[in-house]
JSON list of C-alpha atoms and ligand atoms in Angstrom, two decimals:
[
{"chain": "A", "resi": 244, "resn": "UNK", "atom": "CA", "xyz": [23.63, -2.35, 2.87]},
{"chain": "A", "resi": 245, "resn": "UNK", "atom": "CA", "xyz": [22.73, 0.40, 5.40]},
{"chain": "A", "resi": 246, "resn": "UNK", "atom": "CA", "xyz": [19.16, 0.45, 6.16]},
{"chain": "A", "resi": 247, "resn": "UNK", "atom": "CA", "xyz": [16.89, 2.35, 7.88]},
{"chain": "A", "resi": 248, "resn": "UNK", "atom": "CA", "xyz": [13.74, 0.88, 9.60]},
{"chain": "A", "resi": 249, "resn": "UNK", "atom": "CA", "xyz": [10.83, 3.06, 10.56]},
{"chain": "A", "resi": 250, "resn": "UNK", "atom": "CA", "xyz": [8.34, 1.07, 12.52]},
{"chain": "A", "resi": 251, "resn": "UNK", "atom": "CA", "xyz": [6.62, 1.86, 15.49]},
{"chain": "A", "resi": 252, "resn": "UNK", "atom": "CA", "xyz": [5.64, -1.63, 16.69]},
{"chain": "A", "resi": 253, "resn": "UNK", "atom": "CA", "xyz": [8.73, -2.51, 18.98]},
{"chain": "A", "resi": 254, "resn": "UNK", "atom": "CA", "xyz": [8.13, -6.36, 18.04]},
{"chain": "A", "resi": 255, "resn": "UNK", "atom": "CA", "xyz": [8.05, -5.92, 14.27]},
{"chain": "A", "resi": 256, "resn": "UNK", "atom": "CA", "xyz": [11.19, -3.38, 14.50]},
{"chain": "A", "resi": 257, "resn": "UNK", "atom": "CA", "xyz": [13.04, -5.79, 16.74]},
{"chain": "A", "resi": 258, "resn": "UNK", "atom": "CA", "xyz": [12.11, -8.98, 14.54]},
{"chain": "A", "resi": 259, "resn": "UNK", "atom": "CA", "xyz": [13.33, -6.91, 11.50]},
{"chain": "A", "resi": 260, "resn": "UNK", "atom": "CA", "xyz": [16.46, -5.45, 12.84]},
{"chain": "A", "resi": 261, "resn": "UNK", "atom": "CA", "xyz": [17.86, -8.61, 14.24]},
{"chain": "A", "resi": 262, "resn": "UNK", "atom": "CA", "xyz": [17.01, -10.37, 10.88]},
{"chain": "A", "resi": 263, "resn": "UNK", "atom": "CA", "xyz": [18.53, -8.00, 8.81]},
{"chain": "A", "resi": 264, "resn": "UNK", "atom": "CA", "xyz": [21.66, -7.49, 10.90]},
{"chain": "A", "resi": 265, "resn": "UNK", "atom": "CA", "xyz": [21.80, -11.45, 10.78]},
{"chain": "A", "resi": 266, "resn": "UNK", "atom": "CA", "xyz": [22.11, -10.85, 7.00]},
{"chain": "A", "resi": 267, "resn": "UNK", "atom": "CA", "xyz": [25.12, -8.57, 7.33]},
{"chain": "A", "resi": 268, "resn": "UNK", "atom": "CA", "xyz": [23.22, -5.37, 7.06]},
{"chain": "A", "resi": 269, "resn": "UNK", "atom": "CA", "xyz": [23.71, -2.29, 9.11]},
{"chain": "A", "resi": 270, "resn": "UNK", "atom": "CA", "xyz": [20.41, -1.19, 10.53]},
{"chain": "A", "resi": 271, "resn": "UNK", "atom": "CA", "xyz": [19.00, 1.97, 12.34]},
{"chain": "A", "resi": 272, "resn": "UNK", "atom": "CA", "xyz": [15.67, 1.82, 13.70]},
{"chain": "A", "resi": 273, "resn": "UNK", "atom": "CA", "xyz": [13.23, 4.86, 14.06]},
{"chain": "A", "resi": 274, "resn": "UNK", "atom": "CA", "xyz": [9.74, 4.81, 15.51]},
{"chain": "A", "resi": 275, "resn": "UNK", "atom": "CA", "xyz": [8.31, 8.01, 14.06]},
{"chain": "A", "resi": 276, "resn": "UNK", "atom": "CA", "xyz": [8.63, 9.99, 11.16]},
{"chain": "A", "resi": 277, "resn": "UNK", "atom": "CA", "xyz": [10.18, 12.67, 12.96]},
{"chain": "A", "resi": 278, "resn": "UNK", "atom": "CA", "xyz": [13.15, 10.36, 14.39]},
{"chain": "A", "resi": 279, "resn": "UNK", "atom": "CA", "xyz": [13.40, 8.90, 10.56]},
{"chain": "A", "resi": 280, "resn": "UNK", "atom": "CA", "xyz": [14.10, 12.37, 9.15]},
{"chain": "A", "resi": 281, "resn": "UNK", "atom": "CA", "xyz": [16.82, 13.05, 11.78]},
{"chain": "A", "resi": 282, "resn": "UNK", "atom": "CA", "xyz": [18.39, 9.81, 11.09]},
{"chain": "A", "resi": 283, "resn": "UNK", "atom": "CA", "xyz": [18.32, 10.47, 7.37]},
{"chain": "A", "resi": 284, "resn": "UNK", "atom": "CA", "xyz": [19.95, 14.03, 7.86]},
{"chain": "A", "resi": 285, "resn": "UNK", "atom": "CA", "xyz": [22.72, 12.64, 9.77]},
{"chain": "A", "resi": 286, "resn": "UNK", "atom": "CA", "xyz": [23.82, 9.35, 8.24]},
{"chain": "A", "resi": 287, "resn": "UNK", "atom": "CA", "xyz": [24.15, 7.58, 4.70]},
{"chain": "A", "resi": 288, "resn": "UNK", "atom": "CA", "xyz": [21.58, 4.93, 3.85]},
{"chain": "A", "resi": 289, "resn": "UNK", "atom": "CA", "xyz": [21.02, 2.70, 0.97]},
{"chain": "A", "resi": 290, "resn": "UNK", "atom": "CA", "xyz": [17.71, 1.44, 1.83]},
{"chain": "A", "resi": 291, "resn": "UNK", "atom": "CA", "xyz": [14.53, 2.83, 3.52]},
{"chain": "A", "resi": 292, "resn": "UNK", "atom": "CA", "xyz": [12.12, 0.36, 5.08]},
{"chain": "A", "resi": 293, "resn": "UNK", "atom": "CA", "xyz": [8.91, 2.02, 6.17]},
{"chain": "A", "resi": 294, "resn": "UNK", "atom": "CA", "xyz": [5.73, 1.42, 7.79]},
{"chain": "A", "resi": 295, "resn": "UNK", "atom": "CA", "xyz": [2.72, 3.67, 6.68]},
{"chain": "A", "resi": 296, "resn": "UNK", "atom": "CA", "xyz": [0.96, 3.78, 10.12]},
{"chain": "A", "resi": 297, "resn": "UNK", "atom": "CA", "xyz": [3.14, 5.75, 11.98]},
{"chain": "A", "resi": 298, "resn": "UNK", "atom": "CA", "xyz": [2.42, 7.87, 15.37]},
{"chain": "A", "resi": 299, "resn": "UNK", "atom": "CA", "xyz": [2.80, 11.13, 13.62]},
{"chain": "A", "resi": 300, "resn": "UNK", "atom": "CA", "xyz": [1.80, 10.46, 10.22]},
{"chain": "A", "resi": 301, "resn": "UNK", "atom": "CA", "xyz": [2.12, 8.04, 7.11]},
{"chain": "A", "resi": 302, "resn": "UNK", "atom": "CA", "xyz": [5.18, 6.76, 5.91]},
{"chain": "A", "resi": 303, "resn": "UNK", "atom": "CA", "xyz": [4.30, 7.70, 2.39]},
{"chain": "A", "resi": 304, "resn": "UNK", "atom": "CA", "xyz": [4.61, 11.28, 3.28]},
{"chain": "A", "resi": 305, "resn": "UNK", "atom": "CA", "xyz": [8.48, 10.83, 3.93]},
{"chain": "A", "resi": 306, "resn": "UNK", "atom": "CA", "xyz": [8.87, 8.93, 0.72]},
{"chain": "A", "resi": 307, "resn": "UNK", "atom": "CA", "xyz": [7.07, 11.88, -1.12]},
{"chain": "A", "resi": 308, "resn": "UNK", "atom": "CA", "xyz": [9.38, 14.31, 0.43]},
{"chain": "A", "resi": 309, "resn": "UNK", "atom": "CA", "xyz": [12.28, 12.44, -0.58]},
{"chain": "A", "resi": 310, "resn": "UNK", "atom": "CA", "xyz": [11.04, 12.17, -3.88]},
{"chain": "A", "resi": 311, "resn": "UNK", "atom": "CA", "xyz": [10.39, 16.07, -4.20]},
{"chain": "A", "resi": 312, "resn": "UNK", "atom": "CA", "xyz": [13.84, 16.91, -2.86]},
{"chain": "A", "resi": 313, "resn": "UNK", "atom": "CA", "xyz": [15.36, 14.54, -5.87]},
{"chain": "A", "resi": 314, "resn": "UNK", "atom": "CA", "xyz": [16.53, 12.20, -3.20]},
{"chain": "A", "resi": 315, "resn": "UNK", "atom": "CA", "xyz": [16.26, 8.40, -4.81]},
{"chain": "A", "resi": 316, "resn": "UNK", "atom": "CA", "xyz": [16.75, 6.36, -1.64]},
{"chain": "A", "resi": 317, "resn": "UNK", "atom": "CA", "xyz": [15.52, 3.02, -2.62]},
{"chain": "A", "resi": 318, "resn": "UNK", "atom": "CA", "xyz": [12.25, 2.57, -0.34]},
{"chain": "A", "resi": 319, "resn": "UNK", "atom": "CA", "xyz": [10.17, -0.53, 0.40]},
{"chain": "A", "resi": 320, "resn": "UNK", "atom": "CA", "xyz": [7.12, 0.16, 2.12]},
{"chain": "A", "resi": 321, "resn": "UNK", "atom": "CA", "xyz": [5.83, -2.45, 4.78]},
{"chain": "A", "resi": 322, "resn": "UNK", "atom": "CA", "xyz": [2.18, -1.88, 5.78]},
{"chain": "A", "resi": 323, "resn": "UNK", "atom": "CA", "xyz": [-0.85, -3.41, 6.93]},
{"chain": "A", "resi": 324, "resn": "UNK", "atom": "CA", "xyz": [-2.92, -1.29, 4.35]},
{"chain": "A", "resi": 325, "resn": "UNK", "atom": "CA", "xyz": [-3.48, -4.16, 1.59]},
{"chain": "A", "resi": 326, "resn": "UNK", "atom": "CA", "xyz": [-6.33, -2.67, -0.72]},
{"chain": "A", "resi": 327, "resn": "UNK", "atom": "CA", "xyz": [-4.96, -2.40, -4.35]},
{"chain": "A", "resi": 328, "resn": "UNK", "atom": "CA", "xyz": [-5.73, 1.46, -4.19]},
{"chain": "A", "resi": 329, "resn": "UNK", "atom": "CA", "xyz": [-3.28, 1.51, -1.31]},
{"chain": "A", "resi": 330, "resn": "UNK", "atom": "CA", "xyz": [-0.33, -0.42, -2.80]},
{"chain": "A", "resi": 331, "resn": "UNK", "atom": "CA", "xyz": [-0.93, 1.50, -5.97]},
{"chain": "A", "resi": 332, "resn": "UNK", "atom": "CA", "xyz": [-0.82, 4.95, -4.20]},
{"chain": "A", "resi": 333, "resn": "UNK", "atom": "CA", "xyz": [2.43, 3.72, -2.51]},
{"chain": "A", "resi": 334, "resn": "UNK", "atom": "CA", "xyz": [4.22, 2.98, -5.81]},
{"chain": "A", "resi": 335, "resn": "UNK", "atom": "CA", "xyz": [2.95, 6.27, -7.35]},
{"chain": "A", "resi": 336, "resn": "UNK", "atom": "CA", "xyz": [4.26, 8.33, -4.30]},
{"chain": "A", "resi": 337, "resn": "UNK", "atom": "CA", "xyz": [7.83, 6.96, -5.04]},
{"chain": "A", "resi": 338, "resn": "UNK", "atom": "CA", "xyz": [8.22, 3.57, -2.98]},
{"chain": "A", "resi": 339, "resn": "UNK", "atom": "CA", "xyz": [10.17, 1.27, -4.83]},
{"chain": "A", "resi": 340, "resn": "UNK", "atom": "CA", "xyz": [8.22, -1.78, -3.70]},
{"chain": "A", "resi": 341, "resn": "UNK", "atom": "CA", "xyz": [5.31, -2.66, -1.46]},
{"chain": "A", "resi": 342, "resn": "UNK", "atom": "CA", "xyz": [4.97, -5.34, 1.10]},
{"chain": "A", "resi": 343, "resn": "UNK", "atom": "CA", "xyz": [1.79, -6.40, 2.94]},
{"chain": "A", "resi": 344, "resn": "UNK", "atom": "CA", "xyz": [1.88, -7.56, 6.76]},
{"chain": "A", "resi": 345, "resn": "UNK", "atom": "CA", "xyz": [2.19, -10.18, 7.78]},
{"chain": "A", "resi": 346, "resn": "UNK", "atom": "CA", "xyz": [4.86, -11.06, 5.55]},
{"chain": "A", "resi": 347, "resn": "UNK", "atom": "CA", "xyz": [7.64, -13.83, 5.65]},
{"chain": "A", "resi": 348, "resn": "UNK", "atom": "CA", "xyz": [11.23, -12.52, 6.17]},
{"chain": "A", "resi": 349, "resn": "UNK", "atom": "CA", "xyz": [12.32, -14.41, 3.24]},
{"chain": "A", "resi": 350, "resn": "UNK", "atom": "CA", "xyz": [10.00, -12.49, 1.09]},
{"chain": "A", "resi": 351, "resn": "UNK", "atom": "CA", "xyz": [11.41, -9.30, 2.48]},
{"chain": "A", "resi": 352, "resn": "UNK", "atom": "CA", "xyz": [15.03, -10.57, 1.60]},
{"chain": "A", "resi": 353, "resn": "UNK", "atom": "CA", "xyz": [14.10, -11.34, -1.79]},
{"chain": "A", "resi": 354, "resn": "UNK", "atom": "CA", "xyz": [12.47, -7.93, -2.42]},
{"chain": "A", "resi": 355, "resn": "UNK", "atom": "CA", "xyz": [15.53, -6.13, -0.85]},
{"chain": "A", "resi": 356, "resn": "UNK", "atom": "CA", "xyz": [17.55, -8.10, -3.27]},
{"chain": "A", "resi": 357, "resn": "UNK", "atom": "CA", "xyz": [15.56, -7.21, -6.23]},
{"chain": "A", "resi": 358, "resn": "UNK", "atom": "CA", "xyz": [15.66, -3.69, -5.28]},
{"chain": "A", "resi": 359, "resn": "UNK", "atom": "CA", "xyz": [19.33, -3.68, -5.00]},
{"chain": "A", "resi": 360, "resn": "UNK", "atom": "CA", "xyz": [19.50, -5.23, -8.65]},
{"chain": "A", "resi": 361, "resn": "UNK", "atom": "CA", "xyz": [17.23, -2.55, -10.10]},
{"chain": "A", "resi": 362, "resn": "UNK", "atom": "CA", "xyz": [19.10, 0.44, -8.73]},
{"chain": "A", "resi": 363, "resn": "UNK", "atom": "CA", "xyz": [22.59, 1.59, -10.26]},
{"chain": "A", "resi": 364, "resn": "UNK", "atom": "CA", "xyz": [25.13, 2.16, -7.50]},
{"chain": "A", "resi": 365, "resn": "UNK", "atom": "CA", "xyz": [24.48, 5.48, -5.96]},
{"chain": "A", "resi": 366, "resn": "UNK", "atom": "CA", "xyz": [27.19, 7.94, -6.24]},
{"chain": "A", "resi": 367, "resn": "UNK", "atom": "CA", "xyz": [29.37, 7.20, -3.43]},
{"chain": "A", "resi": 368, "resn": "UNK", "atom": "CA", "xyz": [30.66, 10.45, -2.59]},
{"chain": "A", "resi": 369, "resn": "UNK", "atom": "CA", "xyz": [30.69, 11.70, 1.11]},
{"chain": "A", "resi": 370, "resn": "UNK", "atom": "CA", "xyz": [31.31, 15.31, 2.31]},
{"chain": "A", "resi": 371, "resn": "UNK", "atom": "CA", "xyz": [32.24, 16.71, 5.71]},
{"chain": "A", "resi": 372, "resn": "UNK", "atom": "CA", "xyz": [32.88, 20.21, 5.73]},
{"chain": "A", "resi": 373, "resn": "UNK", "atom": "CA", "xyz": [35.47, 20.70, 3.03]},
{"chain": "A", "resi": 374, "resn": "UNK", "atom": "CA", "xyz": [36.65, 17.02, 3.14]},
{"chain": "A", "resi": 375, "resn": "UNK", "atom": "CA", "xyz": [35.41, 15.03, 0.19]},
{"chain": "A", "resi": 376, "resn": "UNK", "atom": "CA", "xyz": [35.62, 11.22, 0.02]},
{"chain": "A", "resi": 377, "resn": "UNK", "atom": "CA", "xyz": [35.01, 9.12, -3.52]},
{"chain": "A", "resi": 378, "resn": "UNK", "atom": "CA", "xyz": [34.48, 5.58, -2.82]},
{"chain": "A", "resi": 379, "resn": "UNK", "atom": "CA", "xyz": [34.89, 4.68, -6.51]},
{"chain": "A", "resi": 380, "resn": "UNK", "atom": "CA", "xyz": [38.03, 6.70, -6.93]},
{"chain": "A", "resi": 381, "resn": "UNK", "atom": "CA", "xyz": [39.24, 5.88, -3.33]},
{"chain": "A", "resi": 382, "resn": "UNK", "atom": "CA", "xyz": [40.34, 9.36, -2.99]},
{"chain": "A", "resi": 383, "resn": "UNK", "atom": "CA", "xyz": [40.38, 12.11, -0.26]},
{"chain": "A", "resi": 384, "resn": "UNK", "atom": "CA", "xyz": [40.52, 15.71, -0.52]},
{"chain": "A", "resi": 385, "resn": "UNK", "atom": "CA", "xyz": [40.69, 18.32, 2.10]},
{"chain": "A", "resi": 386, "resn": "UNK", "atom": "CA", "xyz": [39.47, 21.46, 0.03]},
{"chain": "A", "resi": 387, "resn": "UNK", "atom": "CA", "xyz": [41.65, 21.33, -3.06]},
{"chain": "A", "resi": 388, "resn": "UNK", "atom": "CA", "xyz": [44.64, 19.31, -1.49]},
{"chain": "A", "resi": 389, "resn": "UNK", "atom": "CA", "xyz": [44.50, 15.58, -2.38]},
{"chain": "A", "resi": 390, "resn": "UNK", "atom": "CA", "xyz": [45.30, 13.50, 0.63]},
{"chain": "A", "resi": 391, "resn": "UNK", "atom": "CA", "xyz": [47.06, 10.07, -0.26]},
{"chain": "A", "resi": 392, "resn": "UNK", "atom": "CA", "xyz": [45.53, 7.30, 2.15]},
{"chain": "A", "resi": 393, "resn": "UNK", "atom": "CA", "xyz": [46.18, 3.70, 2.54]},
{"chain": "A", "resi": 394, "resn": "UNK", "atom": "CA", "xyz": [43.18, 1.49, 1.90]},
{"chain": "A", "resi": 395, "resn": "UNK", "atom": "CA", "xyz": [43.11, 0.84, 5.97]},
{"chain": "A", "resi": 396, "resn": "UNK", "atom": "CA", "xyz": [43.09, 4.64, 6.35]},
{"chain": "A", "resi": 397, "resn": "UNK", "atom": "CA", "xyz": [40.30, 5.17, 3.60]},
{"chain": "A", "resi": 398, "resn": "UNK", "atom": "CA", "xyz": [37.96, 2.59, 5.16]},
{"chain": "A", "resi": 399, "resn": "UNK", "atom": "CA", "xyz": [38.40, 4.19, 8.63]},
{"chain": "A", "resi": 400, "resn": "UNK", "atom": "CA", "xyz": [37.84, 7.62, 7.50]},
{"chain": "A", "resi": 401, "resn": "UNK", "atom": "CA", "xyz": [34.88, 6.78, 5.21]},
{"chain": "A", "resi": 402, "resn": "UNK", "atom": "CA", "xyz": [33.20, 5.00, 8.24]},
{"chain": "A", "resi": 403, "resn": "UNK", "atom": "CA", "xyz": [33.59, 8.03, 10.59]},
{"chain": "A", "resi": 404, "resn": "UNK", "atom": "CA", "xyz": [32.47, 10.16, 7.58]},
{"chain": "A", "resi": 405, "resn": "UNK", "atom": "CA", "xyz": [29.32, 8.49, 7.18]},
{"chain": "A", "resi": 406, "resn": "UNK", "atom": "CA", "xyz": [28.28, 9.40, 10.57]},
{"chain": "A", "resi": 407, "resn": "UNK", "atom": "CA", "xyz": [29.67, 12.92, 11.10]},
{"chain": "A", "resi": 408, "resn": "UNK", "atom": "CA", "xyz": [29.24, 14.08, 14.79]},
{"chain": "A", "resi": 409, "resn": "UNK", "atom": "CA", "xyz": [28.70, 10.65, 16.16]},
{"chain": "A", "resi": 410, "resn": "UNK", "atom": "CA", "xyz": [31.48, 9.24, 18.50]},
{"chain": "A", "resi": 411, "resn": "UNK", "atom": "CA", "xyz": [32.79, 5.59, 17.50]},
{"chain": "A", "resi": 412, "resn": "UNK", "atom": "CA", "xyz": [34.26, 3.33, 20.36]},
{"chain": "A", "resi": 413, "resn": "UNK", "atom": "CA", "xyz": [37.65, 1.80, 19.36]},
{"chain": "A", "resi": 414, "resn": "UNK", "atom": "CA", "xyz": [35.88, -1.54, 19.68]},
{"chain": "A", "resi": 415, "resn": "UNK", "atom": "CA", "xyz": [33.22, -0.30, 17.04]},
{"chain": "A", "resi": 416, "resn": "UNK", "atom": "CA", "xyz": [36.08, 1.10, 14.68]},
{"chain": "A", "resi": 417, "resn": "UNK", "atom": "CA", "xyz": [37.90, -2.29, 15.14]},
{"chain": "A", "resi": 418, "resn": "UNK", "atom": "CA", "xyz": [34.88, -4.28, 14.24]},
{"chain": "A", "resi": 419, "resn": "UNK", "atom": "CA", "xyz": [33.88, -2.33, 11.27]},
{"chain": "A", "resi": 420, "resn": "UNK", "atom": "CA", "xyz": [37.14, -1.50, 9.55]},
{"chain": "A", "resi": 421, "resn": "UNK", "atom": "CA", "xyz": [39.36, -4.57, 10.81]},
{"chain": "A", "resi": 422, "resn": "UNK", "atom": "CA", "xyz": [36.62, -6.94, 11.15]},
{"chain": "A", "resi": 423, "resn": "UNK", "atom": "CA", "xyz": [37.97, -7.65, 14.69]},
{"chain": "A", "resi": 424, "resn": "UNK", "atom": "CA", "xyz": [35.20, -8.61, 17.04]},
{"chain": "A", "resi": 425, "resn": "UNK", "atom": "CA", "xyz": [37.02, -9.37, 20.14]},
{"chain": "A", "resi": 426, "resn": "UNK", "atom": "CA", "xyz": [39.57, -6.88, 22.01]},
{"chain": "A", "resi": 427, "resn": "UNK", "atom": "CA", "xyz": [42.85, -8.11, 21.24]},
{"chain": "A", "resi": 428, "resn": "UNK", "atom": "CA", "xyz": [44.35, -5.55, 23.35]},
{"chain": "A", "resi": 429, "resn": "UNK", "atom": "CA", "xyz": [45.85, -3.59, 20.27]},
{"chain": "A", "resi": 430, "resn": "UNK", "atom": "CA", "xyz": [46.49, 0.16, 19.96]},
{"chain": "A", "resi": 431, "resn": "UNK", "atom": "CA", "xyz": [46.03, -0.17, 16.21]},
{"chain": "A", "resi": 432, "resn": "UNK", "atom": "CA", "xyz": [42.94, 2.14, 16.08]},
{"chain": "A", "resi": 433, "resn": "UNK", "atom": "CA", "xyz": [44.73, 4.77, 17.97]},
{"chain": "A", "resi": 434, "resn": "UNK", "atom": "CA", "xyz": [47.61, 4.61, 15.79]},
{"chain": "A", "resi": 435, "resn": "UNK", "atom": "CA", "xyz": [45.47, 4.86, 12.55]},
{"chain": "A", "resi": 436, "resn": "UNK", "atom": "CA", "xyz": [43.93, 8.01, 14.17]},
{"chain": "A", "resi": 437, "resn": "UNK", "atom": "CA", "xyz": [47.08, 9.31, 14.62]},
{"chain": "A", "resi": 438, "resn": "UNK", "atom": "CA", "xyz": [47.76, 8.70, 10.97]},
{"chain": "A", "resi": 439, "resn": "UNK", "atom": "CA", "xyz": [44.51, 10.05, 9.87]},
{"chain": "A", "resi": 440, "resn": "UNK", "atom": "CA", "xyz": [44.63, 13.15, 11.84]},
{"chain": "A", "resi": 441, "resn": "UNK", "atom": "CA", "xyz": [48.30, 14.03, 10.60]},
{"chain": "A", "resi": 442, "resn": "UNK", "atom": "CA", "xyz": [47.04, 13.64, 7.07]},
{"chain": "A", "resi": 443, "resn": "UNK", "atom": "CA", "xyz": [43.63, 15.30, 7.15]},
{"chain": "A", "resi": 444, "resn": "UNK", "atom": "CA", "xyz": [44.04, 18.07, 9.79]},
{"chain": "A", "resi": 445, "resn": "UNK", "atom": "CA", "xyz": [47.58, 19.16, 8.85]},
{"chain": "A", "resi": 446, "resn": "UNK", "atom": "CA", "xyz": [47.88, 23.06, 8.49]},
{"chain": "A", "resi": 447, "resn": "UNK", "atom": "CA", "xyz": [44.07, 23.14, 8.89]},
{"chain": "A", "resi": 448, "resn": "UNK", "atom": "CA", "xyz": [42.36, 25.75, 10.81]},
{"chain": "A", "resi": 449, "resn": "UNK", "atom": "CA", "xyz": [39.57, 23.58, 11.63]},
{"chain": "A", "resi": 450, "resn": "UNK", "atom": "CA", "xyz": [40.56, 20.10, 12.61]},
{"chain": "A", "resi": 451, "resn": "UNK", "atom": "CA", "xyz": [37.75, 17.56, 11.75]},
{"chain": "A", "resi": 452, "resn": "UNK", "atom": "CA", "xyz": [39.26, 14.57, 13.66]},
{"chain": "A", "resi": 453, "resn": "UNK", "atom": "CA", "xyz": [38.19, 14.74, 17.39]},
{"chain": "A", "resi": 454, "resn": "UNK", "atom": "CA", "xyz": [39.15, 12.47, 20.27]},
{"chain": "A", "resi": 455, "resn": "UNK", "atom": "CA", "xyz": [36.68, 11.96, 23.38]},
{"chain": "A", "resi": 456, "resn": "UNK", "atom": "CA", "xyz": [39.03, 10.86, 25.96]},
{"chain": "A", "resi": 457, "resn": "UNK", "atom": "CA", "xyz": [38.20, 7.41, 27.28]},
{"chain": "A", "resi": 458, "resn": "UNK", "atom": "CA", "xyz": [35.32, 6.93, 24.59]},
{"chain": "A", "resi": 459, "resn": "UNK", "atom": "CA", "xyz": [36.51, 6.86, 21.00]},
{"chain": "A", "resi": 460, "resn": "UNK", "atom": "CA", "xyz": [36.76, 8.92, 18.05]},
{"chain": "A", "resi": 461, "resn": "UNK", "atom": "CA", "xyz": [34.51, 11.16, 15.80]},
{"chain": "A", "resi": 462, "resn": "UNK", "atom": "CA", "xyz": [34.84, 13.11, 12.62]},
{"chain": "A", "resi": 463, "resn": "UNK", "atom": "CA", "xyz": [32.98, 16.87, 12.98]},
{"chain": "A", "resi": 464, "resn": "UNK", "atom": "CA", "xyz": [32.99, 20.05, 11.14]},
{"chain": "B", "resi": 28, "resn": "LIG", "atom": "CA1", "xyz": [2.54, 1.10, 12.54]}
]
């Protein structure tokens, strides 16, 4: 799962993100509500793990905001506030679960698994400008034009579309899309980016695939 951990204590944030990454999750850490809001605006997440006492407010406020906007992103509140009223308030405000600090990492994992089981798979559609990707149907469209993609091309484009505007290095793309974690000195990423560019940006007035010379690639409207 792609998780956003909102925690202002660096020690706890580090402990959580290391543990969750070891479990195979992708983790972004934000230390404030403001940072969490911008992370949520730019990337897709499957789970929000949020502390209540943050420098710029109560983590529950962010959960309330999401719910009021119709956003059902699963949210797990992790906090030192352990009074029954606090926990009940958390659940009323839209948290899916509430975990009181200090907690055992195993318990966190169990609760994450429970949240994942309860939730139907969120709609898996990504949009960047007029590009639409549907993970279930494995289809890509640029405007009304269907773009036939191979599974590898689709995986690469999906990964780029999850973080529009962010530059991905070749090594990062190799790791995420091809599961290659060392540099085998291959130009497979460049070759595939070439395929994508031809398919996605063909005849387009505004190209979406961009190269940052010497760094990597990004998808941007
Ligand atoms: Ca805190």
